[in-house]
PDB file of C-alpha atoms in Angstrom:
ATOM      1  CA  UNK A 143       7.318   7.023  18.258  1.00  0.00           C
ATOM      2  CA  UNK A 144       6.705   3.187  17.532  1.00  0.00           C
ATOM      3  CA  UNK A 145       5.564   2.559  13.954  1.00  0.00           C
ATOM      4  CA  UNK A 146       3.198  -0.190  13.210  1.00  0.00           C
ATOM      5  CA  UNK A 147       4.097  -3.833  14.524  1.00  0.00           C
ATOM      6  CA  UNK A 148       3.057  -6.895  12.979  1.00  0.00           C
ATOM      7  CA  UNK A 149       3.176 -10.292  14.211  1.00  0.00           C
ATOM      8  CA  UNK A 150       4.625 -12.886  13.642  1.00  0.00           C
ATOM      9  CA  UNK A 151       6.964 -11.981  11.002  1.00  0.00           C
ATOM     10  CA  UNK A 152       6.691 -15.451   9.637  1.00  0.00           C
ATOM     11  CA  UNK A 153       3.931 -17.952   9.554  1.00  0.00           C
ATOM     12  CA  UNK A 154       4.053 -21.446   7.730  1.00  0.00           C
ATOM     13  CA  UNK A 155       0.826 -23.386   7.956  1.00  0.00           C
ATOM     14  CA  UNK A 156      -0.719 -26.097   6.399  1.00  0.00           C
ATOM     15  CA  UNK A 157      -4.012 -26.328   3.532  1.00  0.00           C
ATOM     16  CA  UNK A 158      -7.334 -26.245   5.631  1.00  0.00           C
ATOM     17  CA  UNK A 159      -5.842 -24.717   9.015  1.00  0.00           C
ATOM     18  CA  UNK A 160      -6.810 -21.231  10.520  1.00  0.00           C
ATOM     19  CA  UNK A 161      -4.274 -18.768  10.612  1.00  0.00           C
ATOM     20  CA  UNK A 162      -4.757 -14.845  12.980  1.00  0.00           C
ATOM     21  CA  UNK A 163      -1.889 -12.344  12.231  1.00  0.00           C
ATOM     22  CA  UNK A 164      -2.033  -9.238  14.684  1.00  0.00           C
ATOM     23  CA  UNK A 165      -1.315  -5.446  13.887  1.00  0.00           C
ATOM     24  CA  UNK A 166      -0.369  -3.069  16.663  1.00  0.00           C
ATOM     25  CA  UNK A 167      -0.957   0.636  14.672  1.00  0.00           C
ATOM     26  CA  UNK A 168       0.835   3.640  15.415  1.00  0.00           C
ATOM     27  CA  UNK A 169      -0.114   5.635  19.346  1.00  0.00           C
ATOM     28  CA  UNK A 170      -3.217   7.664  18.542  1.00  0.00           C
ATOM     29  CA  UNK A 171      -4.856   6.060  14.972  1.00  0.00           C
ATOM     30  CA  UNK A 172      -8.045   4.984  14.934  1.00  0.00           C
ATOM     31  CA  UNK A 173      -7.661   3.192  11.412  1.00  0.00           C
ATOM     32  CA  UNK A 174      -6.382   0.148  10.306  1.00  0.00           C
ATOM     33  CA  UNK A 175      -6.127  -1.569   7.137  1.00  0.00           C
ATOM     34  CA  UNK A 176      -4.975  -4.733   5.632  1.00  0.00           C
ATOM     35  CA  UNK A 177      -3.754  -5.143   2.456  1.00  0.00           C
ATOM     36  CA  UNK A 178      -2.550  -8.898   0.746  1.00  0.00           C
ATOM     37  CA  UNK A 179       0.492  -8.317  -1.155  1.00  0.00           C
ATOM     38  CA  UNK A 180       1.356 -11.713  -3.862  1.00  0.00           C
ATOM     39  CA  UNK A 181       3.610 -11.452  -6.971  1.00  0.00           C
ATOM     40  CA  UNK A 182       0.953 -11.913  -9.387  1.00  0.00           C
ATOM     41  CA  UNK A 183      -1.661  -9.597  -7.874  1.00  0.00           C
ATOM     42  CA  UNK A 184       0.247  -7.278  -6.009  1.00  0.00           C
ATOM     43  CA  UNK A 185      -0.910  -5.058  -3.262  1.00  0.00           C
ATOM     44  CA  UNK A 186      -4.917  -5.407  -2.533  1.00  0.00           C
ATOM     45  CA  UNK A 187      -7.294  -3.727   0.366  1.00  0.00           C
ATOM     46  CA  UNK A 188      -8.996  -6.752   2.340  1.00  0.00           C
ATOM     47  CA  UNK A 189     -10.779  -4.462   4.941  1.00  0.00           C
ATOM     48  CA  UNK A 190     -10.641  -1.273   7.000  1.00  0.00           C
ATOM     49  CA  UNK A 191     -11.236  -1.055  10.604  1.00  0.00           C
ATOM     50  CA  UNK A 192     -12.116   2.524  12.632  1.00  0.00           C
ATOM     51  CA  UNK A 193     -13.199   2.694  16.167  1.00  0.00           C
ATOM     52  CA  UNK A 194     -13.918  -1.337  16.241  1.00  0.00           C
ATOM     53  CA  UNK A 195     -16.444  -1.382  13.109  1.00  0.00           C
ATOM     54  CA  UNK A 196     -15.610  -2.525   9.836  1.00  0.00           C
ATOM     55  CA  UNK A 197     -15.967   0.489   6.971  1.00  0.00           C
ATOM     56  CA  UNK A 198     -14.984  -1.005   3.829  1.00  0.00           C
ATOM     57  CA  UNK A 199     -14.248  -4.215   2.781  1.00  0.00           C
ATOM     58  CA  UNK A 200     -12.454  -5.323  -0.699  1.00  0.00           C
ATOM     59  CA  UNK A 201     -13.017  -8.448  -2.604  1.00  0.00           C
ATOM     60  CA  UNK A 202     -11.789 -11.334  -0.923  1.00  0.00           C
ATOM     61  CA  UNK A 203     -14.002 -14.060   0.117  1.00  0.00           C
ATOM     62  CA  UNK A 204     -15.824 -14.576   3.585  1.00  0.00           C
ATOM     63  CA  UNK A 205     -12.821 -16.912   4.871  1.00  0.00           C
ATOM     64  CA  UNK A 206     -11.256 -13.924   5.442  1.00  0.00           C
ATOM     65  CA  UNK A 207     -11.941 -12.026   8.187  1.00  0.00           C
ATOM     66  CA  UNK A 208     -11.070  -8.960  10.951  1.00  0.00           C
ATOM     67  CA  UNK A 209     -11.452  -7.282  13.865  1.00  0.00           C
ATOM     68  CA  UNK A 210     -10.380  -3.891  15.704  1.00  0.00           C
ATOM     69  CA  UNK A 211     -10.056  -4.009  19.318  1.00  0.00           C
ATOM     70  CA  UNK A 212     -11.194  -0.742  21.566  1.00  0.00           C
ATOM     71  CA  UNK A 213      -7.120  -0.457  22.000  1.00  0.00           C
ATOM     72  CA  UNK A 214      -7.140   0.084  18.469  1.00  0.00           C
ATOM     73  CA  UNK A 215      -5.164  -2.971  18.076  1.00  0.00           C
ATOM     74  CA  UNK A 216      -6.814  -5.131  14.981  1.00  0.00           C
ATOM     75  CA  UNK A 217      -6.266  -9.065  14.058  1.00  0.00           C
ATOM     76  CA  UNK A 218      -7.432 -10.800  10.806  1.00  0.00           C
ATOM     77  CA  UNK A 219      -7.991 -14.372  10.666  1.00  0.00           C
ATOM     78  CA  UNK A 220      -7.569 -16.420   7.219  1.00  0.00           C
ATOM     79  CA  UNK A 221      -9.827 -19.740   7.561  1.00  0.00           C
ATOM     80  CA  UNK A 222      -9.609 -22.992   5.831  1.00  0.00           C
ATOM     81  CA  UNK A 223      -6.233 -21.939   3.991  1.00  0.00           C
ATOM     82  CA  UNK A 224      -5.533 -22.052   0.327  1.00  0.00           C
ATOM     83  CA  UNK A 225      -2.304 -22.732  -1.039  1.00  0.00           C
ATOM     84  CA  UNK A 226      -3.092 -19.333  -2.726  1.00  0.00           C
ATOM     85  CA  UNK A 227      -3.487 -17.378   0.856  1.00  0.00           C
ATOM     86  CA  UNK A 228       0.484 -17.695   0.509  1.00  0.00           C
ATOM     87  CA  UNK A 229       1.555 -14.242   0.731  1.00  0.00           C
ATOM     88  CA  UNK A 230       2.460 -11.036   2.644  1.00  0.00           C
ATOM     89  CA  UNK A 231       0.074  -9.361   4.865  1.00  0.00           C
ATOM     90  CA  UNK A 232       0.166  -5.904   5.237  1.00  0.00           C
ATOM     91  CA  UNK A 233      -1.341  -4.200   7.981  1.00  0.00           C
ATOM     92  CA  UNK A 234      -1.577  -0.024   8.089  1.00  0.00           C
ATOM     93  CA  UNK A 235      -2.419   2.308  10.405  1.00  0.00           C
ATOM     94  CA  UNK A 236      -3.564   6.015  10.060  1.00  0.00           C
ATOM     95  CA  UNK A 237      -5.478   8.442  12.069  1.00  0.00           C
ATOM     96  CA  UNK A 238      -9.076   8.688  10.506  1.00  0.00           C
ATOM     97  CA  UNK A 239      -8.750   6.692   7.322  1.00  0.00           C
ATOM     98  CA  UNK A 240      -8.913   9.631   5.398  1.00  0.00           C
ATOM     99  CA  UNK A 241      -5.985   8.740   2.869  1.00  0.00           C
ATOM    100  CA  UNK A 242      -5.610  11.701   1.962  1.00  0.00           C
ATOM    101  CA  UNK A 243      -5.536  13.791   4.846  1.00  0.00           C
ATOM    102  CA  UNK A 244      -4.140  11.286   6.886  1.00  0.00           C
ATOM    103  CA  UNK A 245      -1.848   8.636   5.245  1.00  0.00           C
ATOM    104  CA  UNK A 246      -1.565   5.214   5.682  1.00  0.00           C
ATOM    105  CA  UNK A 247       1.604   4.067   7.537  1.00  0.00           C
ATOM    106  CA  UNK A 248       2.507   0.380   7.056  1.00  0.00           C
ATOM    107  CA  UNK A 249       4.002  -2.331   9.111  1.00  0.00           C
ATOM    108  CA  UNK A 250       6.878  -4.766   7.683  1.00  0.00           C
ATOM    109  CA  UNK A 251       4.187  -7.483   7.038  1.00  0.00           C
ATOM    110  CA  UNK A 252       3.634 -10.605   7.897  1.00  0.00           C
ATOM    111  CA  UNK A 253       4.834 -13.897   5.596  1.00  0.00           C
ATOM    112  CA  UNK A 254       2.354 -16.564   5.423  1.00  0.00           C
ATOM    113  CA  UNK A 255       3.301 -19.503   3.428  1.00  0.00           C
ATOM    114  CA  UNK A 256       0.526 -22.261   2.751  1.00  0.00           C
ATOM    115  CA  UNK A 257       2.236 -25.853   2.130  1.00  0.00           C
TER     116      UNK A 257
ATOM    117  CA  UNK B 296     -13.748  -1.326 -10.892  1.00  0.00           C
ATOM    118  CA  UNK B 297     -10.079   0.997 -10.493  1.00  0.00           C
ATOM    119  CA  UNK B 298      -7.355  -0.510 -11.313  1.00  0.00           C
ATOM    120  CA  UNK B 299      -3.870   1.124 -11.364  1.00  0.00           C
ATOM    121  CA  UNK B 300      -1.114   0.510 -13.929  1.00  0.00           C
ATOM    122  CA  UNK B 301       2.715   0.976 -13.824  1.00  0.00           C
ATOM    123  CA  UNK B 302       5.596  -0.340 -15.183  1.00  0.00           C
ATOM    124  CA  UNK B 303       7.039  -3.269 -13.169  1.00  0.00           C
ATOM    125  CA  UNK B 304      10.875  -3.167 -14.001  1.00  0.00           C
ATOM    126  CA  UNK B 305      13.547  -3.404 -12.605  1.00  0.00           C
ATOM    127  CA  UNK B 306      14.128  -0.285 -14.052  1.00  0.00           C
ATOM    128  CA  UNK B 307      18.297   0.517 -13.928  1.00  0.00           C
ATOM    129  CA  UNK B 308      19.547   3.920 -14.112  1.00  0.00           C
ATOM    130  CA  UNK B 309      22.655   5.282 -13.402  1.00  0.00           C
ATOM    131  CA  UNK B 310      23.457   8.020 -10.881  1.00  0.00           C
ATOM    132  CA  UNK B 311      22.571  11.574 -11.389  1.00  0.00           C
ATOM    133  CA  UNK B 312      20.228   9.869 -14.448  1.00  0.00           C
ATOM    134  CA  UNK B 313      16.669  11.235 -14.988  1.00  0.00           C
ATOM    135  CA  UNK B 314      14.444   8.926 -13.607  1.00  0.00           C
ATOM    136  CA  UNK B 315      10.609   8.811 -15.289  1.00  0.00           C
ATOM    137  CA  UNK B 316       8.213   5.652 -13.472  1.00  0.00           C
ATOM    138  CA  UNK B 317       4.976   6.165 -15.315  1.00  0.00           C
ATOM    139  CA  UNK B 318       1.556   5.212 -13.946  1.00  0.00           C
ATOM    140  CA  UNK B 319      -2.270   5.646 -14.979  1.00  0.00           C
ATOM    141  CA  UNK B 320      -5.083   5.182 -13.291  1.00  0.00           C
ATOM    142  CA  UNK B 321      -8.803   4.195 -14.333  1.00  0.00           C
ATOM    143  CA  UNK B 322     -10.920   5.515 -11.393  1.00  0.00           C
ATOM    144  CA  UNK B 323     -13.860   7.653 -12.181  1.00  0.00           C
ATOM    145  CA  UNK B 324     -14.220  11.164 -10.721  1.00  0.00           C
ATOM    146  CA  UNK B 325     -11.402  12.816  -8.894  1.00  0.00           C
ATOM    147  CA  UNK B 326      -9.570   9.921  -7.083  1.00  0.00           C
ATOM    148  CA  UNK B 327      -6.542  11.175  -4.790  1.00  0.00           C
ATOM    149  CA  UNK B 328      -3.347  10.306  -6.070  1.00  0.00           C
ATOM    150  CA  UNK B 329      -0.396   9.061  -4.289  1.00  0.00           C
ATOM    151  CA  UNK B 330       2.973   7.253  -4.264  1.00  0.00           C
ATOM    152  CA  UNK B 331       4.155   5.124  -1.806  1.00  0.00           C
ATOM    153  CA  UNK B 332       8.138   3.986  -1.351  1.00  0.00           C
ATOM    154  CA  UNK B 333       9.662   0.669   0.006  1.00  0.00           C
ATOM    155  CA  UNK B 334      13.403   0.578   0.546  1.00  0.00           C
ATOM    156  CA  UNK B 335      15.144  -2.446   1.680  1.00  0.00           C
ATOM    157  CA  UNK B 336      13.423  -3.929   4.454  1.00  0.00           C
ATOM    158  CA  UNK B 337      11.256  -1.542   5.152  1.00  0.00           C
ATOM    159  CA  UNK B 338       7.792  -0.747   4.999  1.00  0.00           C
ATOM    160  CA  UNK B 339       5.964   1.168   2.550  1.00  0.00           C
ATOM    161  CA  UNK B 340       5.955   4.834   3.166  1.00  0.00           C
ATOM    162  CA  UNK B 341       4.315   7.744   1.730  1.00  0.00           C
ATOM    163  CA  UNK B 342       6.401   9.581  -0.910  1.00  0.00           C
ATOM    164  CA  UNK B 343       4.197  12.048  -2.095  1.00  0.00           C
ATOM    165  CA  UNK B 344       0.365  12.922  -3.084  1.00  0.00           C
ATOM    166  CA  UNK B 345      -2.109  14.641  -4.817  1.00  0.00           C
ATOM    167  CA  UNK B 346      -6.022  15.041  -5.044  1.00  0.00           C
ATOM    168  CA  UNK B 347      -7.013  17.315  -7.977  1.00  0.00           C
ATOM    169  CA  UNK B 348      -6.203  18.206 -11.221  1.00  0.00           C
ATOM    170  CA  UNK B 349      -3.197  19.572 -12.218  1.00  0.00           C
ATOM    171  CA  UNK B 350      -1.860  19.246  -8.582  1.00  0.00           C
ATOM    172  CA  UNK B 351       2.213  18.715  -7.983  1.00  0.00           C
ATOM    173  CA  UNK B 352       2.953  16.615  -5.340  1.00  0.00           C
ATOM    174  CA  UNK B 353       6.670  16.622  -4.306  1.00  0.00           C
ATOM    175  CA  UNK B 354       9.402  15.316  -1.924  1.00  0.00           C
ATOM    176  CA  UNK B 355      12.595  14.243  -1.690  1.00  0.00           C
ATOM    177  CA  UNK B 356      13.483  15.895  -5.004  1.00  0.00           C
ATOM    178  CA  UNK B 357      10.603  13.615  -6.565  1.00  0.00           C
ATOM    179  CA  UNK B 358       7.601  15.065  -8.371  1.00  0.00           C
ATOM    180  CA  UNK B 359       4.056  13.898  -9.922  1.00  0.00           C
ATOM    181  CA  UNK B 360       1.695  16.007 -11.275  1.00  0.00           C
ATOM    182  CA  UNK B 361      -2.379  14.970 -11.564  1.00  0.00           C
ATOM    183  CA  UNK B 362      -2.791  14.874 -15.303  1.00  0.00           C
ATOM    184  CA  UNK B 363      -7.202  14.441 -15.552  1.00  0.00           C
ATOM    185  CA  UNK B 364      -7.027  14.554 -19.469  1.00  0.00           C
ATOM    186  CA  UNK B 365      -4.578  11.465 -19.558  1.00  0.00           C
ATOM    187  CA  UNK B 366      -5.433   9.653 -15.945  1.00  0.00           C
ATOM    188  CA  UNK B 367      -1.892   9.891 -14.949  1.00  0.00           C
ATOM    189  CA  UNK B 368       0.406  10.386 -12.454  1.00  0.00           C
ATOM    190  CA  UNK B 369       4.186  10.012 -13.809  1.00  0.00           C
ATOM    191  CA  UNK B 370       6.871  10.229 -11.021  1.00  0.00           C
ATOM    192  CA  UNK B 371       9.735  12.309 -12.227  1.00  0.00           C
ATOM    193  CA  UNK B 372      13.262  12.782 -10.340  1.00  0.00           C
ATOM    194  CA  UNK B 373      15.927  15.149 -11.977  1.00  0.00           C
ATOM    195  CA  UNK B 374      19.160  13.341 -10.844  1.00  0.00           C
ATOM    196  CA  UNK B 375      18.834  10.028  -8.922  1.00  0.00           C
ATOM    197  CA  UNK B 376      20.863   8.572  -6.629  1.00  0.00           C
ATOM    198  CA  UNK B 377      22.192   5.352  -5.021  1.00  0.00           C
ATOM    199  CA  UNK B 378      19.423   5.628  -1.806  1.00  0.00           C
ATOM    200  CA  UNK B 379      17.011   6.079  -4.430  1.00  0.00           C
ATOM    201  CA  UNK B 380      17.044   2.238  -5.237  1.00  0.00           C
ATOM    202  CA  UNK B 381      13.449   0.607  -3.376  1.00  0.00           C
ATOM    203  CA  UNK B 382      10.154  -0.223  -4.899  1.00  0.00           C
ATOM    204  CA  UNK B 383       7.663   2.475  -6.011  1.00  0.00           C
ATOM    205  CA  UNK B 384       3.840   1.986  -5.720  1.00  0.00           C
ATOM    206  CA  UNK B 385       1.610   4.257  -7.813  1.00  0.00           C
ATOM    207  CA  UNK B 386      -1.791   4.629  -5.914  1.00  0.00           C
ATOM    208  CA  UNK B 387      -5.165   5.942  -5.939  1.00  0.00           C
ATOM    209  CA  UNK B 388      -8.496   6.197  -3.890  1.00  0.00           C
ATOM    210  CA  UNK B 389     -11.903   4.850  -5.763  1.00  0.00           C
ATOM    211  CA  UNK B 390     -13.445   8.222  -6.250  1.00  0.00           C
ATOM    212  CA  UNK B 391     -12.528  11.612  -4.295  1.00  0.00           C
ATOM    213  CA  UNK B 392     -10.499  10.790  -0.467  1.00  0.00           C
ATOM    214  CA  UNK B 393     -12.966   9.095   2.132  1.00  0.00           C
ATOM    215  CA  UNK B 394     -11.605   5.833   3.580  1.00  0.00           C
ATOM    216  CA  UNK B 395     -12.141   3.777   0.675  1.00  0.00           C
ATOM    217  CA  UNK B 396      -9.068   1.337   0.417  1.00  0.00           C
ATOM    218  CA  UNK B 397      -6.329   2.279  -1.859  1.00  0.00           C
ATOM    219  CA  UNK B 398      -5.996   0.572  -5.334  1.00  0.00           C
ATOM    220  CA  UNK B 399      -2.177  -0.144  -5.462  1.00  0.00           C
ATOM    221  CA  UNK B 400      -0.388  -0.586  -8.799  1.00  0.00           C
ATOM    222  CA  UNK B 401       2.009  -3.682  -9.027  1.00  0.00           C
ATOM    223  CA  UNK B 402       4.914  -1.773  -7.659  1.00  0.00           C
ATOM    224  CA  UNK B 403       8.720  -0.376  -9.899  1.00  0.00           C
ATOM    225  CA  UNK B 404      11.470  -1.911  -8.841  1.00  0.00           C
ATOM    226  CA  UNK B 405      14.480   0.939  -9.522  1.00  0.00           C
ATOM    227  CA  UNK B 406      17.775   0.405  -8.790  1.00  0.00           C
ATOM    228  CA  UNK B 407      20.462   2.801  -9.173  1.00  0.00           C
ATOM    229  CA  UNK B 408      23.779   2.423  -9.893  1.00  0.00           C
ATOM    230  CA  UNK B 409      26.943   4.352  -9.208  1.00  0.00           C
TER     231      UNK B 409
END
Protein backbone atom coordinates (compact mmCIF):
# COMPACT_ATOMS: atom_id res chain seq x y z
CA UNK A 1 0.00 0.00 0.00
CA UNK A 2 1.49 3.50 -1.08
CA UNK A 3 1.97 5.84 1.89
CA UNK A 4 1.51 9.49 1.47
CA UNK A 5 3.52 11.30 -1.44
CA UNK A 6 4.56 14.73 -1.40
CA UNK A 7 5.83 16.82 -4.07
CA UNK A 8 8.41 18.18 -4.88
CA UNK A 9 10.77 17.11 -2.32
CA UNK A 10 12.57 20.36 -2.69
CA UNK A 11 11.46 23.81 -3.54
CA UNK A 12 13.75 27.02 -3.55
CA UNK A 13 11.90 30.20 -4.38
CA UNK A 14 12.36 33.65 -4.13
CA UNK A 15 10.65 36.63 -1.43
CA UNK A 16 7.19 37.69 -2.97
CA UNK A 17 6.65 34.54 -5.38
CA UNK A 18 3.76 31.91 -5.03
CA UNK A 19 4.70 28.61 -4.18
CA UNK A 20 1.74 25.09 -4.42
CA UNK A 21 3.21 21.86 -2.85
CA UNK A 22 0.88 18.74 -3.57
CA UNK A 23 -0.02 15.74 -1.18
CA UNK A 24 -1.22 12.46 -2.61
CA UNK A 25 -2.78 10.66 0.90
CA UNK A 26 -2.91 7.13 1.49
CA UNK A 27 -5.87 4.79 -0.99
CA UNK A 28 -9.12 5.25 0.91
CA UNK A 29 -8.60 8.60 3.46
CA UNK A 30 -10.74 11.19 3.26
CA UNK A 31 -8.48 13.55 5.52
CA UNK A 32 -5.66 15.53 4.98
CA UNK A 33 -3.65 17.79 6.97
CA UNK A 34 -0.76 20.07 6.75
CA UNK A 35 1.45 20.79 9.27
CA UNK A 36 4.72 23.56 8.95
CA UNK A 37 7.57 22.09 10.64
CA UNK A 38 10.71 25.12 11.40
CA UNK A 39 13.45 24.75 14.08
CA UNK A 40 12.23 27.40 16.22
CA UNK A 41 8.51 26.57 16.17
CA UNK A 42 8.43 23.11 15.43
CA UNK A 43 5.58 21.12 14.12
CA UNK A 44 2.19 23.35 13.65
CA UNK A 45 -1.48 22.40 12.06
CA UNK A 46 -2.12 24.96 9.06
CA UNK A 47 -5.48 23.31 7.96
CA UNK A 48 -7.49 20.11 7.60
CA UNK A 49 -9.23 19.03 4.57
CA UNK A 50 -12.25 16.10 4.50
CA UNK A 51 -14.35 15.36 1.54
CA UNK A 52 -13.11 18.79 -0.32
CA UNK A 53 -14.19 21.30 2.63
CA UNK A 54 -11.93 22.83 4.93
CA UNK A 55 -12.70 21.73 8.88
CA UNK A 56 -10.20 23.40 10.88
CA UNK A 57 -7.78 25.79 10.27
CA UNK A 58 -4.68 26.83 12.69
CA UNK A 59 -3.10 30.17 12.97
CA UNK A 60 -1.29 31.10 10.06
CA UNK A 61 -2.20 34.03 8.06
CA UNK A 62 -4.57 34.24 4.91
CA UNK A 63 -1.41 33.91 2.45
CA UNK A 64 -1.67 30.58 3.20
CA UNK A 65 -3.99 28.57 1.70
CA UNK A 66 -5.56 24.81 0.60
CA UNK A 67 -7.57 22.75 -1.17
CA UNK A 68 -8.83 18.95 -1.32
CA UNK A 69 -9.65 17.62 -4.59
CA UNK A 70 -12.82 15.00 -4.98
CA UNK A 71 -9.71 12.38 -5.57
CA UNK A 72 -8.85 13.19 -2.20
CA UNK A 73 -5.68 14.55 -3.42
CA UNK A 74 -5.07 18.17 -1.54
CA UNK A 75 -2.51 21.17 -2.59
CA UNK A 76 -1.65 24.25 -0.42
CA UNK A 77 -0.42 27.31 -1.89
CA UNK A 78 1.97 29.82 0.17
CA UNK A 79 1.52 33.47 -1.47
CA UNK A 80 3.74 36.41 -1.46
CA UNK A 81 6.64 34.38 0.37
CA UNK A 82 8.44 35.34 3.50
CA UNK A 83 11.86 34.53 4.13
CA UNK A 84 10.18 32.97 7.25
CA UNK A 85 7.81 30.48 5.02
CA UNK A 86 11.36 28.64 4.85
CA UNK A 87 10.59 25.35 6.16
CA UNK A 88 9.25 21.76 5.87
CA UNK A 89 5.80 21.04 4.88
CA UNK A 90 4.16 18.24 6.13
CA UNK A 91 1.26 16.84 4.62
CA UNK A 92 -0.90 13.77 6.47
CA UNK A 93 -3.40 11.67 5.57
CA UNK A 94 -5.95 9.61 7.67
CA UNK A 95 -9.29 8.14 7.17
CA UNK A 96 -11.89 10.48 8.97
CA UNK A 97 -9.69 12.91 10.83
CA UNK A 98 -10.57 11.43 13.90
CA UNK A 99 -6.93 11.36 15.48
CA UNK A 100 -7.70 9.22 17.62
CA UNK A 101 -9.51 6.60 16.03
CA UNK A 102 -7.85 7.02 12.96
CA UNK A 103 -4.21 8.33 13.00
CA UNK A 104 -2.54 10.62 11.01
CA UNK A 105 0.03 9.09 8.58
CA UNK A 106 2.63 11.56 7.23
CA UNK A 107 4.47 12.08 4.04
CA UNK A 108 8.42 12.82 3.95
CA UNK A 109 7.65 16.60 3.48
CA UNK A 110 8.36 18.97 1.33
CA UNK A 111 11.60 21.60 1.75
CA UNK A 112 10.83 25.05 0.88
CA UNK A 113 13.60 27.45 1.21
CA UNK A 114 12.79 31.31 0.76
CA UNK A 115 16.05 33.30 -0.49
CA UNK B 1 -4.36 28.02 23.64
CA UNK B 2 -2.51 24.09 24.06
CA UNK B 3 0.70 24.01 23.86
CA UNK B 4 2.85 20.86 24.37
CA UNK B 5 6.23 20.68 26.13
CA UNK B 6 9.16 18.17 25.94
CA UNK B 7 12.58 18.05 26.30
CA UNK B 8 14.49 18.78 23.05
CA UNK B 9 17.89 16.86 23.51
CA UNK B 10 19.77 15.08 21.95
CA UNK B 11 19.27 12.89 24.62
CA UNK B 12 22.32 9.94 24.54
CA UNK B 13 21.84 6.73 26.16
CA UNK B 14 23.57 3.73 25.91
CA UNK B 15 22.17 0.34 24.88
CA UNK B 16 19.96 -1.69 27.04
CA UNK B 17 19.77 1.95 29.15
CA UNK B 18 16.37 3.07 30.55
CA UNK B 19 15.15 5.58 28.45
CA UNK B 20 12.56 8.37 30.19
CA UNK B 21 11.45 11.46 27.33
CA UNK B 22 9.12 13.50 29.46
CA UNK B 23 6.28 15.65 28.09
CA UNK B 24 3.24 17.79 29.52
CA UNK B 25 0.59 19.12 28.05
CA UNK B 26 -1.71 22.28 28.82
CA UNK B 27 -5.01 21.44 27.00
CA UNK B 28 -8.18 21.72 28.93
CA UNK B 29 -10.56 18.75 29.29
CA UNK B 30 -9.56 15.31 28.20
CA UNK B 31 -7.29 15.87 25.12
CA UNK B 32 -6.08 12.45 23.42
CA UNK B 33 -2.63 11.78 23.89
CA UNK B 34 -0.17 10.48 21.50
CA UNK B 35 3.44 9.98 20.36
CA UNK B 36 4.62 10.10 17.11
CA UNK B 37 8.31 8.60 15.86
CA UNK B 38 10.67 9.80 13.00
CA UNK B 39 13.64 7.62 12.18
CA UNK B 40 16.11 8.56 9.64
CA UNK B 41 14.49 9.68 6.65
CA UNK B 42 11.37 8.83 7.31
CA UNK B 43 8.18 10.19 8.09
CA UNK B 44 6.56 10.60 11.29
CA UNK B 45 4.67 7.61 12.44
CA UNK B 46 2.43 6.80 15.18
CA UNK B 47 4.15 5.16 18.19
CA UNK B 48 1.56 4.92 20.56
CA UNK B 49 -1.70 6.72 22.15
CA UNK B 50 -4.00 7.38 24.68
CA UNK B 51 -7.35 9.32 25.38
CA UNK B 52 -8.29 9.15 29.10
CA UNK B 53 -7.00 9.15 32.31
CA UNK B 54 -4.82 6.79 33.58
CA UNK B 55 -4.72 5.05 30.10
CA UNK B 56 -1.28 2.99 29.00
CA UNK B 57 -0.54 3.26 25.63
CA UNK B 58 2.21 0.84 24.42
CA UNK B 59 4.31 -0.50 21.48
CA UNK B 60 7.38 -1.53 20.52
CA UNK B 61 8.41 -2.14 24.14
CA UNK B 62 7.57 1.73 24.70
CA UNK B 63 4.98 2.91 27.21
CA UNK B 64 3.08 6.29 28.34
CA UNK B 65 0.58 6.46 30.70
CA UNK B 66 -2.23 9.60 30.81
CA UNK B 67 -1.34 11.19 34.10
CA UNK B 68 -4.72 14.05 34.49
CA UNK B 69 -3.38 15.21 37.99
CA UNK B 70 0.10 16.23 36.44
CA UNK B 71 -0.92 16.83 32.48
CA UNK B 72 1.59 14.35 31.42
CA UNK B 73 2.47 11.84 29.26
CA UNK B 74 6.21 10.50 29.97
CA UNK B 75 7.45 7.89 27.38
CA UNK B 76 9.25 5.14 29.17
CA UNK B 77 11.35 2.18 27.43
CA UNK B 78 12.99 -0.52 29.75
CA UNK B 79 16.14 -1.33 27.65
CA UNK B 80 16.79 0.70 24.45
CA UNK B 81 18.41 -0.11 21.59
CA UNK B 82 20.49 1.05 18.57
CA UNK B 83 17.05 1.26 16.09
CA UNK B 84 15.67 3.16 18.81
CA UNK B 85 17.73 6.33 17.75
CA UNK B 86 14.91 8.92 15.65
CA UNK B 87 13.04 11.90 16.89
CA UNK B 88 10.09 11.61 19.32
CA UNK B 89 7.05 14.00 19.15
CA UNK B 90 4.82 14.23 22.23
CA UNK B 91 1.23 15.18 21.00
CA UNK B 92 -2.16 16.06 21.91
CA UNK B 93 -5.69 17.00 20.49
CA UNK B 94 -7.30 20.55 21.80
CA UNK B 95 -9.98 19.02 23.92
CA UNK B 96 -11.40 15.27 23.68
CA UNK B 97 -10.56 13.45 19.75
CA UNK B 98 -12.65 15.20 16.87
CA UNK B 99 -10.47 16.43 13.98
CA UNK B 100 -9.05 19.28 15.64
CA UNK B 101 -5.30 19.52 14.49
CA UNK B 102 -2.74 18.07 16.71
CA UNK B 103 -0.57 20.38 18.97
CA UNK B 104 2.96 18.85 18.44
CA UNK B 105 5.71 19.35 21.03
CA UNK B 106 9.20 20.45 19.61
CA UNK B 107 10.29 16.92 19.04
CA UNK B 108 13.51 14.53 21.35
CA UNK B 109 16.16 13.80 19.48
CA UNK B 110 17.56 10.21 21.15
CA UNK B 111 20.30 8.54 19.99
CA UNK B 112 21.55 5.37 21.21
CA UNK B 113 24.70 4.07 21.40
CA UNK B 114 26.22 0.62 21.42
Amino acid sequence: KAGVTQTPRYLIKTRGQQVTLSCSPISGHRSVSWYQQTPGQGLQFLFEYFSETQRNKGNFPGRFSGRQFSNSRSEMNVSTLELGDSALYLCASSFTGDSYNSPLHFGNGTRLTVT
Amino acid sequence: GNSVTQMEGPVTLSEEAFLTINCTYTATGYPSLFWYVQYPGEGLQLLLKATKADDKGSNKGFEATYRKETTSFHLEKGSVQVSDSAVYFCASTYSGGGADGLTFGKGTHLIIQP
